[in-house]
PDB file of C-alpha atoms in Angstrom:
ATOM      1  CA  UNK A   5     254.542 -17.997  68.139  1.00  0.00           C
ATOM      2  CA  UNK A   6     253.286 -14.440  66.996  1.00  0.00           C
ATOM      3  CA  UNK A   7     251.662 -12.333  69.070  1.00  0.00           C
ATOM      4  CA  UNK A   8     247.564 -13.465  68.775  1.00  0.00           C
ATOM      5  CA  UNK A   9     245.723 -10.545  67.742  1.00  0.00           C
ATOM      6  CA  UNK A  10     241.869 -10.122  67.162  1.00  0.00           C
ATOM      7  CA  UNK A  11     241.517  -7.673  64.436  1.00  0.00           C
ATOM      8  CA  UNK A  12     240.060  -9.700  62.284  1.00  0.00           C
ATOM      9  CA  UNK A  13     237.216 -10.474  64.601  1.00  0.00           C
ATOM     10  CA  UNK A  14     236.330  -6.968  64.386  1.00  0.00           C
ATOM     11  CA  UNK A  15     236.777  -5.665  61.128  1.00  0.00           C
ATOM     12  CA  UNK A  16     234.524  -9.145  59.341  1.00  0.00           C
ATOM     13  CA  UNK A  17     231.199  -8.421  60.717  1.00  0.00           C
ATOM     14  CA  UNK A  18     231.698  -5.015  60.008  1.00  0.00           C
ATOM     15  CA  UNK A  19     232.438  -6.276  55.988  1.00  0.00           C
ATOM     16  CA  UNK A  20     229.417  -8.891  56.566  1.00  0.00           C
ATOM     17  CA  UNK A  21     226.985  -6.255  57.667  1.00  0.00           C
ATOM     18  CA  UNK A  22     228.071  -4.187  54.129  1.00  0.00           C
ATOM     19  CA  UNK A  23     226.985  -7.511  52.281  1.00  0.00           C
ATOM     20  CA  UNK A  24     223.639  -7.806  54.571  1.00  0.00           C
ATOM     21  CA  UNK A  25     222.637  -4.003  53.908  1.00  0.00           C
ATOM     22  CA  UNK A  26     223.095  -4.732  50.016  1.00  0.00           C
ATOM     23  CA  UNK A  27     221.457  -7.918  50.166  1.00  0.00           C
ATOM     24  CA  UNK A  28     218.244  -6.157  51.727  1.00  0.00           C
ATOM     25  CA  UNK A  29     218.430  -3.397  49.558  1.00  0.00           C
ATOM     26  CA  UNK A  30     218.691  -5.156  46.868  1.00  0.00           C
ATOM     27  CA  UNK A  31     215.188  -6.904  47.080  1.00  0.00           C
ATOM     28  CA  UNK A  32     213.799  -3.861  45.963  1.00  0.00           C
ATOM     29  CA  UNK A  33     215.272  -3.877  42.822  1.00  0.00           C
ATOM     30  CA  UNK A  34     212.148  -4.654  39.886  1.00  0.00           C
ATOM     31  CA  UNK A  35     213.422  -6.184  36.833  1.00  0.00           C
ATOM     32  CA  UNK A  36     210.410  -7.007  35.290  1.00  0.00           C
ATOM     33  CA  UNK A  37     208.227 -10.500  35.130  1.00  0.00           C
ATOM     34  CA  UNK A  38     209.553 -11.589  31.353  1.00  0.00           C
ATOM     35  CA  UNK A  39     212.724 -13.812  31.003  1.00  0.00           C
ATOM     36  CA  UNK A  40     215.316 -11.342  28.868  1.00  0.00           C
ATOM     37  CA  UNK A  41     218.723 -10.494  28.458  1.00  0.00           C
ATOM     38  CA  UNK A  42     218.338  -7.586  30.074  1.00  0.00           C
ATOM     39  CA  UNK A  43     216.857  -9.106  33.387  1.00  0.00           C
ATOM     40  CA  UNK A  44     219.871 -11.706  33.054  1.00  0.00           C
ATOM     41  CA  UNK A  45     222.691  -8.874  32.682  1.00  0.00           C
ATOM     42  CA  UNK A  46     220.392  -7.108  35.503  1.00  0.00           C
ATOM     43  CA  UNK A  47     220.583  -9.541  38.088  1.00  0.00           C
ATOM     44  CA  UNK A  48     224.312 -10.653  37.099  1.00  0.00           C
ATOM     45  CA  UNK A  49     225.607  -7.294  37.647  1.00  0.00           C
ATOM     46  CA  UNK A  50     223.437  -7.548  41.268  1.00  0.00           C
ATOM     47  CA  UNK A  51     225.011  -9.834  42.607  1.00  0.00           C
ATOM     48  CA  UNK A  52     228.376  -9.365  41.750  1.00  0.00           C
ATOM     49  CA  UNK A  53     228.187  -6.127  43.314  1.00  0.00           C
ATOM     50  CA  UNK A  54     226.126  -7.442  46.489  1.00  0.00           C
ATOM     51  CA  UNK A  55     229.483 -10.530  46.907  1.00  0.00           C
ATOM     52  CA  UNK A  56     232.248 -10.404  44.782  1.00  0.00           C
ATOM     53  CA  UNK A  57     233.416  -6.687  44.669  1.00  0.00           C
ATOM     54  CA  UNK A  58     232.690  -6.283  48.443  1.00  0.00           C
ATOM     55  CA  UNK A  59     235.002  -9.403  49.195  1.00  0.00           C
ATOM     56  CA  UNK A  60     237.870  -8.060  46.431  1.00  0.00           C
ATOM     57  CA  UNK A  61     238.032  -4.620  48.093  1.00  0.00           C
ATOM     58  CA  UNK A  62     238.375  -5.834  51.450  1.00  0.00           C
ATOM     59  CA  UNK A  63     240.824  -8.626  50.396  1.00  0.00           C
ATOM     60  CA  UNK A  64     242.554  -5.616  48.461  1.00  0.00           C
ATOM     61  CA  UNK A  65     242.182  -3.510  51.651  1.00  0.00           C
ATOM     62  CA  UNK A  66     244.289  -5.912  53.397  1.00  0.00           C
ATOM     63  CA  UNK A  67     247.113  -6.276  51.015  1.00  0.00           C
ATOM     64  CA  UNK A  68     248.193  -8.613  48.223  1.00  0.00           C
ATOM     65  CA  UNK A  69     245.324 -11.465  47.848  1.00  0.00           C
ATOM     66  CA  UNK A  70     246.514 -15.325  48.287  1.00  0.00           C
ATOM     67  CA  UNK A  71     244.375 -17.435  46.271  1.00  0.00           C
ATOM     68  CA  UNK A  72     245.632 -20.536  47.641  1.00  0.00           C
ATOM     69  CA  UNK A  73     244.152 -18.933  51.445  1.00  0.00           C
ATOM     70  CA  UNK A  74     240.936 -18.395  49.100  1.00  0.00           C
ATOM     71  CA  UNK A  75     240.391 -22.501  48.285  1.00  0.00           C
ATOM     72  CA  UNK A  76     241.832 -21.244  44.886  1.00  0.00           C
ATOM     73  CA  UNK A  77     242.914 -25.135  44.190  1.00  0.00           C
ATOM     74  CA  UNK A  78     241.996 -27.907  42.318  1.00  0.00           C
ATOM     75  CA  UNK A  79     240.074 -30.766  43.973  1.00  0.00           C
ATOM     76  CA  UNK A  80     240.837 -34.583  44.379  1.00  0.00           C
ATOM     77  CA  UNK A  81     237.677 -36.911  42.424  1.00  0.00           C
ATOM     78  CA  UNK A  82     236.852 -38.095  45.659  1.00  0.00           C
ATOM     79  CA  UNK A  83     235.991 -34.494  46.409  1.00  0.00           C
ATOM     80  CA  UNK A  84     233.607 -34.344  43.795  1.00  0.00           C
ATOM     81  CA  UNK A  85     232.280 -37.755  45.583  1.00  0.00           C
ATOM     82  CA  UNK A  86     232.121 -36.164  48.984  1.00  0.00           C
ATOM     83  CA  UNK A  87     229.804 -32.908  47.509  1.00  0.00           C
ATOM     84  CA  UNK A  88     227.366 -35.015  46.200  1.00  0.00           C
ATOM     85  CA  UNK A  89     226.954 -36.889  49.318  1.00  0.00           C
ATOM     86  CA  UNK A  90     227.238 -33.601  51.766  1.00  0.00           C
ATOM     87  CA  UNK A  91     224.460 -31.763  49.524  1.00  0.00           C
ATOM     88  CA  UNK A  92     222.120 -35.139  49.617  1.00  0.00           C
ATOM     89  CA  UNK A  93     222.351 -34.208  53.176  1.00  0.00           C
ATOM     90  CA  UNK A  94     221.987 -30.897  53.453  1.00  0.00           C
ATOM     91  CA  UNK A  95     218.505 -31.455  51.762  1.00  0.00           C
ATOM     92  CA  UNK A  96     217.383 -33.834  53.950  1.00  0.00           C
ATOM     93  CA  UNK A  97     218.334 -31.861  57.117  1.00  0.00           C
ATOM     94  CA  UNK A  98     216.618 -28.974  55.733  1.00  0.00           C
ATOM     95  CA  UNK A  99     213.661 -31.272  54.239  1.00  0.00           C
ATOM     96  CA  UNK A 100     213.100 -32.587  57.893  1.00  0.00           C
ATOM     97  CA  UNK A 101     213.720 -28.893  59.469  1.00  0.00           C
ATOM     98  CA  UNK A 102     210.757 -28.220  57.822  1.00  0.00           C
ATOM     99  CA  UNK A 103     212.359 -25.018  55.415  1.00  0.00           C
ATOM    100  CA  UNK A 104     211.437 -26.066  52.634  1.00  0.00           C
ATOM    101  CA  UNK A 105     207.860 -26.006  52.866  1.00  0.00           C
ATOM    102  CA  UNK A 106     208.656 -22.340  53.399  1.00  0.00           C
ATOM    103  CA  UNK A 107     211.322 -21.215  51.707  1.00  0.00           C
ATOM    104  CA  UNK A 108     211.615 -18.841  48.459  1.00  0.00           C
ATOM    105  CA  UNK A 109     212.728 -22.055  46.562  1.00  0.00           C
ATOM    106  CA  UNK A 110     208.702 -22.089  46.328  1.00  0.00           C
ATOM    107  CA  UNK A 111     208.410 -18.770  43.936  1.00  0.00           C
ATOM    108  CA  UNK A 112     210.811 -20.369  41.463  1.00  0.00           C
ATOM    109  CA  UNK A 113     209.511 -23.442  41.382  1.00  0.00           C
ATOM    110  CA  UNK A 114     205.706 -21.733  40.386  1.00  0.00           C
ATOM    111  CA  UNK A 115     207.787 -20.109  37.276  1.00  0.00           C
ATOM    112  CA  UNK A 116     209.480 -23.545  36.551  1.00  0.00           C
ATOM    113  CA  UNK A 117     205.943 -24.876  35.686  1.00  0.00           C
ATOM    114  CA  UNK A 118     205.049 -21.680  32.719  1.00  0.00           C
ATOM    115  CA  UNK A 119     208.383 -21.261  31.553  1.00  0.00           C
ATOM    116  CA  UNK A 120     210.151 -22.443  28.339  1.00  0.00           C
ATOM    117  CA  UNK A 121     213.793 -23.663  28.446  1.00  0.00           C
ATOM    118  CA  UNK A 122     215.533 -20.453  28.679  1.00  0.00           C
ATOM    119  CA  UNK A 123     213.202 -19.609  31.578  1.00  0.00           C
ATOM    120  CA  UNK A 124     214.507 -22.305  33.558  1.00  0.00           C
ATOM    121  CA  UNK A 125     217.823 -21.876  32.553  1.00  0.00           C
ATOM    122  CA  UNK A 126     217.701 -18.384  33.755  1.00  0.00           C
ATOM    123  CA  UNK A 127     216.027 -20.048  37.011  1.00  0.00           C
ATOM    124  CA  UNK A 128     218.971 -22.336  37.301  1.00  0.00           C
ATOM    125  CA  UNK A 129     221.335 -19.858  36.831  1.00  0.00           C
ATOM    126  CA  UNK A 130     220.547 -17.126  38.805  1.00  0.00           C
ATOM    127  CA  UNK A 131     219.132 -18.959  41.584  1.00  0.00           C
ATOM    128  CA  UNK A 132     221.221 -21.938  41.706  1.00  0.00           C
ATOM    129  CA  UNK A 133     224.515 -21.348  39.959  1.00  0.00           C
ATOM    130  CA  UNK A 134     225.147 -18.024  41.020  1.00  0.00           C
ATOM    131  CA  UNK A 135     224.211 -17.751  44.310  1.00  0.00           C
ATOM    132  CA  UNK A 136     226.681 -20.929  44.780  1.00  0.00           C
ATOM    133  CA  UNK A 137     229.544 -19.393  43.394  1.00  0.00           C
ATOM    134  CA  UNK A 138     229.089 -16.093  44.633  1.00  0.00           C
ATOM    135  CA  UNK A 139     228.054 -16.640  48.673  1.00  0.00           C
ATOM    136  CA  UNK A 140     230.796 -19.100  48.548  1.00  0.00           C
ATOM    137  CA  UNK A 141     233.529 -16.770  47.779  1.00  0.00           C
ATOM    138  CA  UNK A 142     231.997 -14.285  50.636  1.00  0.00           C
ATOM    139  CA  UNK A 143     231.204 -16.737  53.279  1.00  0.00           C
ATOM    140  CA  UNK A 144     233.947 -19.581  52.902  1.00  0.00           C
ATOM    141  CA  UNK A 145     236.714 -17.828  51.190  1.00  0.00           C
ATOM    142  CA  UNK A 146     236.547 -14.681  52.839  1.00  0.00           C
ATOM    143  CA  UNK A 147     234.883 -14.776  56.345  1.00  0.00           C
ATOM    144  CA  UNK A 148     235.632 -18.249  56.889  1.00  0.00           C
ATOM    145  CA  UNK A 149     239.234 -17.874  56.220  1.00  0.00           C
ATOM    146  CA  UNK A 150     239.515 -14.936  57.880  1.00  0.00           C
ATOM    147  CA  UNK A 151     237.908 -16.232  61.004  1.00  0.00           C
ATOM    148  CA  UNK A 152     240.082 -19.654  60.332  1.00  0.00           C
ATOM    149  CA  UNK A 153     243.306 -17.729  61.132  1.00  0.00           C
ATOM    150  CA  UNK A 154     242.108 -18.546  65.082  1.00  0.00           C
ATOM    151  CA  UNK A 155     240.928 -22.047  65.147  1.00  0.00           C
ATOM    152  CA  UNK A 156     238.614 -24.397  63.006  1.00  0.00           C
ATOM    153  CA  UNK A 157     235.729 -24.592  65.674  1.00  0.00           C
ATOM    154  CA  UNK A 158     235.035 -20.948  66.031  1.00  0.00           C
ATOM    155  CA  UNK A 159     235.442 -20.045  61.885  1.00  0.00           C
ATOM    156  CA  UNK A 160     232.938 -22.497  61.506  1.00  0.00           C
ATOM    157  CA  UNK A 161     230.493 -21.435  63.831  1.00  0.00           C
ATOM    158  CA  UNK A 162     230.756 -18.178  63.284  1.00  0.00           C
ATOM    159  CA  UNK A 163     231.284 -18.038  59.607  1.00  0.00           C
ATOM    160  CA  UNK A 164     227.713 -20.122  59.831  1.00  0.00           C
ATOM    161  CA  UNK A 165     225.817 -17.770  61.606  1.00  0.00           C
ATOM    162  CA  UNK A 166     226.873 -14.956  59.798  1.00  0.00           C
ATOM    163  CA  UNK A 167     225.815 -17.204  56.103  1.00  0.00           C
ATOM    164  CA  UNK A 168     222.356 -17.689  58.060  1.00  0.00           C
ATOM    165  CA  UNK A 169     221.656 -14.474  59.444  1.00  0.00           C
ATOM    166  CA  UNK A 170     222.317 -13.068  55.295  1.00  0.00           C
ATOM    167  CA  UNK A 171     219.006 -15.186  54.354  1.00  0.00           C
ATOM    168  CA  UNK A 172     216.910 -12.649  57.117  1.00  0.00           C
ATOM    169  CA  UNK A 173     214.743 -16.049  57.738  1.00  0.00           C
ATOM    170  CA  UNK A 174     213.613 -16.122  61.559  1.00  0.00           C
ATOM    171  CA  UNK A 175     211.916 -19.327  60.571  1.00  0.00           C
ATOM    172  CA  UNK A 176     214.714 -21.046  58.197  1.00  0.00           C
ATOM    173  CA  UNK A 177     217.929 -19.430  60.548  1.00  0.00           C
ATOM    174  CA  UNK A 178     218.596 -23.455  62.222  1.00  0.00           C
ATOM    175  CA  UNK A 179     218.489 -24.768  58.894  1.00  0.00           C
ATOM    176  CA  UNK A 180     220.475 -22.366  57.056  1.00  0.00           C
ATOM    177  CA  UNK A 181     222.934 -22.962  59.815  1.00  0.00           C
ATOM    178  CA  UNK A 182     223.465 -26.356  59.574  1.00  0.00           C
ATOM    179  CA  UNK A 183     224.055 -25.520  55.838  1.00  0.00           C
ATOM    180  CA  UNK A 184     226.499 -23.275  56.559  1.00  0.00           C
ATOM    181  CA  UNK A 185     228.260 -25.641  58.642  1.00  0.00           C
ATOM    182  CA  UNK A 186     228.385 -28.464  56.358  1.00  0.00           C
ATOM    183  CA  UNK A 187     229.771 -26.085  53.229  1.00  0.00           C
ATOM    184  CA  UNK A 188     232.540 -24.794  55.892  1.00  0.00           C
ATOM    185  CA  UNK A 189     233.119 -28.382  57.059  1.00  0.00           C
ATOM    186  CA  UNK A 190     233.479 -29.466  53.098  1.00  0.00           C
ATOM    187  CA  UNK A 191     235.657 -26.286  52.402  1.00  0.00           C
ATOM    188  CA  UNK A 192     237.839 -27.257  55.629  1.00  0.00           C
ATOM    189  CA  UNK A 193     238.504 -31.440  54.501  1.00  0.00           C
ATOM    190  CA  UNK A 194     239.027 -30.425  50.597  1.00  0.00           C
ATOM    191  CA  UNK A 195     240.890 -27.255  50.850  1.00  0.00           C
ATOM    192  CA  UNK A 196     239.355 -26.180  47.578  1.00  0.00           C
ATOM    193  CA  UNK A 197     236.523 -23.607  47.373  1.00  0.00           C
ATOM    194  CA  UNK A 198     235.128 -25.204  44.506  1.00  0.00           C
ATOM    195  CA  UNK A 199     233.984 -28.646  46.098  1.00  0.00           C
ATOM    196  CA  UNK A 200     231.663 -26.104  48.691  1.00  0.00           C
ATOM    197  CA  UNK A 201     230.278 -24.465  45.256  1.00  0.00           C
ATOM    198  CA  UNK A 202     229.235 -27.796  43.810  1.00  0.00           C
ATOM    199  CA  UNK A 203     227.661 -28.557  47.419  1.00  0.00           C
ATOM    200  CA  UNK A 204     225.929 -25.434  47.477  1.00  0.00           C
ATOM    201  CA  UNK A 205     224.670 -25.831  43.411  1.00  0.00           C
ATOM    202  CA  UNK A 206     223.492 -28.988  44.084  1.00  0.00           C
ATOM    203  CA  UNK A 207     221.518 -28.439  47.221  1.00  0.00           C
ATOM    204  CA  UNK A 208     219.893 -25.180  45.032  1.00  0.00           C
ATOM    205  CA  UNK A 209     218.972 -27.238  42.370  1.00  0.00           C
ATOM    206  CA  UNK A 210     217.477 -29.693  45.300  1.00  0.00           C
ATOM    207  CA  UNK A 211     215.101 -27.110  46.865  1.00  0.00           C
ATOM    208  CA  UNK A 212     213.951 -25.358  43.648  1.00  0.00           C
ATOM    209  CA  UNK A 213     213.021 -28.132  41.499  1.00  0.00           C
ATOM    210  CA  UNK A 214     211.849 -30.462  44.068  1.00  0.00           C
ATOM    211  CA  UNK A 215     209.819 -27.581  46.086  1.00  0.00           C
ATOM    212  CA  UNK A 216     206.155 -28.440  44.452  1.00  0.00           C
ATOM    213  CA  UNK A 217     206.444 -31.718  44.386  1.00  0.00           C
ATOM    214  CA  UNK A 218     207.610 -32.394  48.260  1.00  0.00           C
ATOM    215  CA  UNK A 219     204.833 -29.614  48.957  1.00  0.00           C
ATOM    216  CA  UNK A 220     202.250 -31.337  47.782  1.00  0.00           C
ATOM    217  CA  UNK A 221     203.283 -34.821  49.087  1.00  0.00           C
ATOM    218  CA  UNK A 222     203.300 -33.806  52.237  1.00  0.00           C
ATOM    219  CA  UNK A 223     199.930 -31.383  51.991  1.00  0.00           C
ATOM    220  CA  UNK A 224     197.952 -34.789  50.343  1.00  0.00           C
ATOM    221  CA  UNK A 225     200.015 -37.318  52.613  1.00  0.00           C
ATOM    222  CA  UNK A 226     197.594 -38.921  55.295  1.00  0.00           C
ATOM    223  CA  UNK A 227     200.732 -39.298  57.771  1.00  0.00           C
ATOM    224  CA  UNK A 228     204.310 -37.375  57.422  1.00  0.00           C
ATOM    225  CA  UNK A 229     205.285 -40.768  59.559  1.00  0.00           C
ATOM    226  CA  UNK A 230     206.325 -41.464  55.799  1.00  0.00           C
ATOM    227  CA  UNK A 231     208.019 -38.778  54.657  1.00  0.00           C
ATOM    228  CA  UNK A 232     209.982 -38.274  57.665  1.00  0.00           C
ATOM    229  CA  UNK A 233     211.046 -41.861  57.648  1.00  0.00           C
ATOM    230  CA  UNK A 234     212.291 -41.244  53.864  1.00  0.00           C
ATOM    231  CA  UNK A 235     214.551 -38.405  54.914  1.00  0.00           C
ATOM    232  CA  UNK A 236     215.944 -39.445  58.051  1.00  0.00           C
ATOM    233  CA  UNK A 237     217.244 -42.313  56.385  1.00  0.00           C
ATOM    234  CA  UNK A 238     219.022 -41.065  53.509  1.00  0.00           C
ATOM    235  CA  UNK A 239     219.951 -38.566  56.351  1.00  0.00           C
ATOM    236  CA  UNK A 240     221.712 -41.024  57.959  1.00  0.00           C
ATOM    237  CA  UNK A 241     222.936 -42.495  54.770  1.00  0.00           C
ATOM    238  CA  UNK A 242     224.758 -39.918  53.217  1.00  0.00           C
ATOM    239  CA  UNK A 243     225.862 -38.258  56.621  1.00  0.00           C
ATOM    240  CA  UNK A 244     228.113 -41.837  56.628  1.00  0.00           C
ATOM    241  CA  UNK A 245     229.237 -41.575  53.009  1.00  0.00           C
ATOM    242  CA  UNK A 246     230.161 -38.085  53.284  1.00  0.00           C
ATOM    243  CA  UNK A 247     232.051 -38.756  56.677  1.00  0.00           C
ATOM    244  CA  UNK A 248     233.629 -41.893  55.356  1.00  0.00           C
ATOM    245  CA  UNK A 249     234.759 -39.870  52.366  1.00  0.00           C
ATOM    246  CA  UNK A 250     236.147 -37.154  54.273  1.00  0.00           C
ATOM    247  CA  UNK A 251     238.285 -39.105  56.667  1.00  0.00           C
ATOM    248  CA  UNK A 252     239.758 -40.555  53.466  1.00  0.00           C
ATOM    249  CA  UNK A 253     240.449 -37.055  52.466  1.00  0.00           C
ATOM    250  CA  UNK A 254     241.809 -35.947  55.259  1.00  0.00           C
ATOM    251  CA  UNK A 255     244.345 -38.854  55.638  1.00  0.00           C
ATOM    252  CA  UNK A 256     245.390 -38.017  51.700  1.00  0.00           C
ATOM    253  CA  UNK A 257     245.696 -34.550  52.612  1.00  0.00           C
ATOM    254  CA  UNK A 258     247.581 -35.238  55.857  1.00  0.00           C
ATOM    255  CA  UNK A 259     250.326 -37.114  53.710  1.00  0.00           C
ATOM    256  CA  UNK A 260     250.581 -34.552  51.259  1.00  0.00           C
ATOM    257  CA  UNK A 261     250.660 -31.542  53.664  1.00  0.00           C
ATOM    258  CA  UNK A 262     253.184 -28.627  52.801  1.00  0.00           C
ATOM    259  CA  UNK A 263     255.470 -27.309  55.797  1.00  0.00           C
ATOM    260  CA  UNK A 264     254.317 -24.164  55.112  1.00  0.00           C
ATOM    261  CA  UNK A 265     250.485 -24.888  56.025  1.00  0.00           C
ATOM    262  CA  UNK A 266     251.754 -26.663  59.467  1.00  0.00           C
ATOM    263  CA  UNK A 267     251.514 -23.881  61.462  1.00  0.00           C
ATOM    264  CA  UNK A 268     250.432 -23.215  65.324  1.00  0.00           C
ATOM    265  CA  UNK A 269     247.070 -22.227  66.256  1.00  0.00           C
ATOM    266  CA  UNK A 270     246.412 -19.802  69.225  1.00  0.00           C
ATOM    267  CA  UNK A 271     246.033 -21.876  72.825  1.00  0.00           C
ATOM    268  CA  UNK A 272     242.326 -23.125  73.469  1.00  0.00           C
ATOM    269  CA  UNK A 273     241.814 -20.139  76.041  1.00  0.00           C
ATOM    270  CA  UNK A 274     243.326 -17.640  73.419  1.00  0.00           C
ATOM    271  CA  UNK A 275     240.359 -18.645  71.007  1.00  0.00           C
ATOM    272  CA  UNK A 276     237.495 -18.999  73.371  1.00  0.00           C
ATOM    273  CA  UNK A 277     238.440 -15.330  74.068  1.00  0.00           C
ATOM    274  CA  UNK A 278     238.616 -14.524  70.663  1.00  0.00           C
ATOM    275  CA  UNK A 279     235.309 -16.373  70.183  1.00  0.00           C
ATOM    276  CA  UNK A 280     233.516 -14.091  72.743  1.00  0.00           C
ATOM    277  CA  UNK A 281     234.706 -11.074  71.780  1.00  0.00           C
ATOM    278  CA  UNK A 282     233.712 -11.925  68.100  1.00  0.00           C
ATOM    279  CA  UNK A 283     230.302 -11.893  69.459  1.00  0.00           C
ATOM    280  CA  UNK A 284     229.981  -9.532  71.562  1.00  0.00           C
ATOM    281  CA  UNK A 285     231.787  -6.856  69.129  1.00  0.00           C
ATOM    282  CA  UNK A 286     230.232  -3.755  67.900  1.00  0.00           C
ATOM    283  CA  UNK A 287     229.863  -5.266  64.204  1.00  0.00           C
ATOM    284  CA  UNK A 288     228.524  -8.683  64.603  1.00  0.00           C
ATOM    285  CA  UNK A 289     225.807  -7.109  66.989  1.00  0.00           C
ATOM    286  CA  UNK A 290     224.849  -4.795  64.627  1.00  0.00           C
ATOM    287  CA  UNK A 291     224.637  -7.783  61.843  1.00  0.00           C
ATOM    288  CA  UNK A 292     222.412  -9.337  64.197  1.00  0.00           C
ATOM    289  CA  UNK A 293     220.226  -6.568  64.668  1.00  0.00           C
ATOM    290  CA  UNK A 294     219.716  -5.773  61.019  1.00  0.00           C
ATOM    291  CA  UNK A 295     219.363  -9.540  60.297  1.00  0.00           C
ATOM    292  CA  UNK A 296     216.543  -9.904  62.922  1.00  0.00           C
ATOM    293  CA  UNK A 297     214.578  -6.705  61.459  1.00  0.00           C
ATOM    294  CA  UNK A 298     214.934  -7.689  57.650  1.00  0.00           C
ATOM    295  CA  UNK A 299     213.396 -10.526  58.743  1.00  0.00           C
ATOM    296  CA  UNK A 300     210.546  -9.094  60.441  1.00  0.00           C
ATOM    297  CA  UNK A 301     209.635  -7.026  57.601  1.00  0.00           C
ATOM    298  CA  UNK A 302     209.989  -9.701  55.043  1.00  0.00           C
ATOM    299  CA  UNK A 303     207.313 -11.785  57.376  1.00  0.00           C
ATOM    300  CA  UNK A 304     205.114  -8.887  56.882  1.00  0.00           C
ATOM    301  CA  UNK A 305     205.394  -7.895  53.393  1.00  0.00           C
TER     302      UNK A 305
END
């Protein structure tokens, strides 16, 4: 076995805190009220710049990029299967963490209801499509895998708080959490970072076009006895298809597993050290920090 080293759970939250300081910086960007080209190309060009050429420079950095490390693979049906179920669940989680009745699914969903079909096409695609494609390639290609390299447990954990400490929601941080475990847990059973994207386009689509309408079922709603009863069950539901699905998926991929990919983690000890240190490092501090004060300010602006 190689000699464990922890570089990578220094250098990542320093690359993270890059994509946090963008992120913030770029909610100050104005590109106008009116649905155009221009605001399209606008916020394109954003975000590519706040995700994707971050994550290629530092993959670059690092030497020759791996796809196939980077979920670059195709996916099983059955995968397709196990995203519909995992969003379904996402949303209610999030639906019963109460986020949604705050989010900033609610400003879209106000220009849903004056816009023609390119305006909610542009809605869909910047805040839906996008967003999925782009975070996923940061957080589950990138940081996840990175973080992977010493142990499932603690890339998912802390590949999830880093996803929810990006949204700068004090309020939302639990849910976004659980999301972020769920898209690492579906990136982990499919091996392809394209199943997470569909989980994470789905659950967009979820919160922004069903925003108004849960609001005001719950504001006119004489009891939330009701509503919570709605979402714990299909909760519960889909939580069992989507765990059903990937223990199939699993026992597929544990068939069909290349020697090459049946290598030896760290010991247990060797990761819980790594774990600590991860969190107690310089970098994810300081993503902390900024995460907790970019979330104070949005409260008060």
């Amino acid at each position: 076995m190689t000699k464990f080293k922890l570089k990578g759970y220094h250098i990542t939250p320093v690359f993270c805190f890059f994509i946090y300081l963008f992120v913030f910086l770029s909610s100050y960007i104005k590109t106008g009220e009116e649905y155009s080209v221009n605001r399209f190309l606008i916020m394109l060009v954003v975000q590519l710049m706040i995700f994707v050429i971050p994550a290629i420079i530092y993959k670059r950095i690092q030497g020759p990029i791996n796809y196939r490390e980077l979920g670059v693979a195709p996916f099983r049906a059955s995968g397709l299967i196990l995203a519909v179920c995992a969003a379904i669940t996402m949303f209610s989680a999030a639906v019963l963490m109460g986020l949604d009745s705050r989010s900033d699914a609610g400003g879209f969903s106000a220009d849903l209801t004056q816009t023609s079909f390119s305006g909610i096409l542009y809605v869909v695609v910047i805040y839906c499509l996008l967003p999925a494609i782009f975070e996923e390639i940061t957080f589950r290609s990138v940081i996840y895998g990175e973080y992977r390299k010493f142990g499932i447990p603690g890339a998912v954990l802390l590949s999830s708080v880093l996803f929810a400490l990006m949204h700068f929601s004090l309020s939302g941080f639990f849910t976004y959490f659980t999301c972020g475990v769920v898209l690492a847990l579906v990136y982990e059973v499919t091996r392809s970072i394209f199943v997470s994207m569909i989980v994470h386009f789905i659950y967009n689509l979820l919160s922004v076009f069903s925003y108004r309408i849960l609001n005001d079922a719950a504001e006119k709603a004489d009891s939330l006895i009701p509503f919570i009863f709605v979402f714990a069950s299909l909760l519960l539901l889909f939580l069992f298809f989507s765990l059903s699905r990937a223990q199939r998926l699993l026992e597929l991929y544990a068939q069909t597993i290349p020697e090459s990919e049946n290598g030896e983690y760290p010991k247990l000890t060797e990761r819980l050290r790594a774990l600590l240190i991860s969190v107690v490092s310089p970098g994810f501090v300081l993503c902390i920090g900024f995460a907790f004060i970019a979330g104070i300010m949005k409260i008060k602006q």
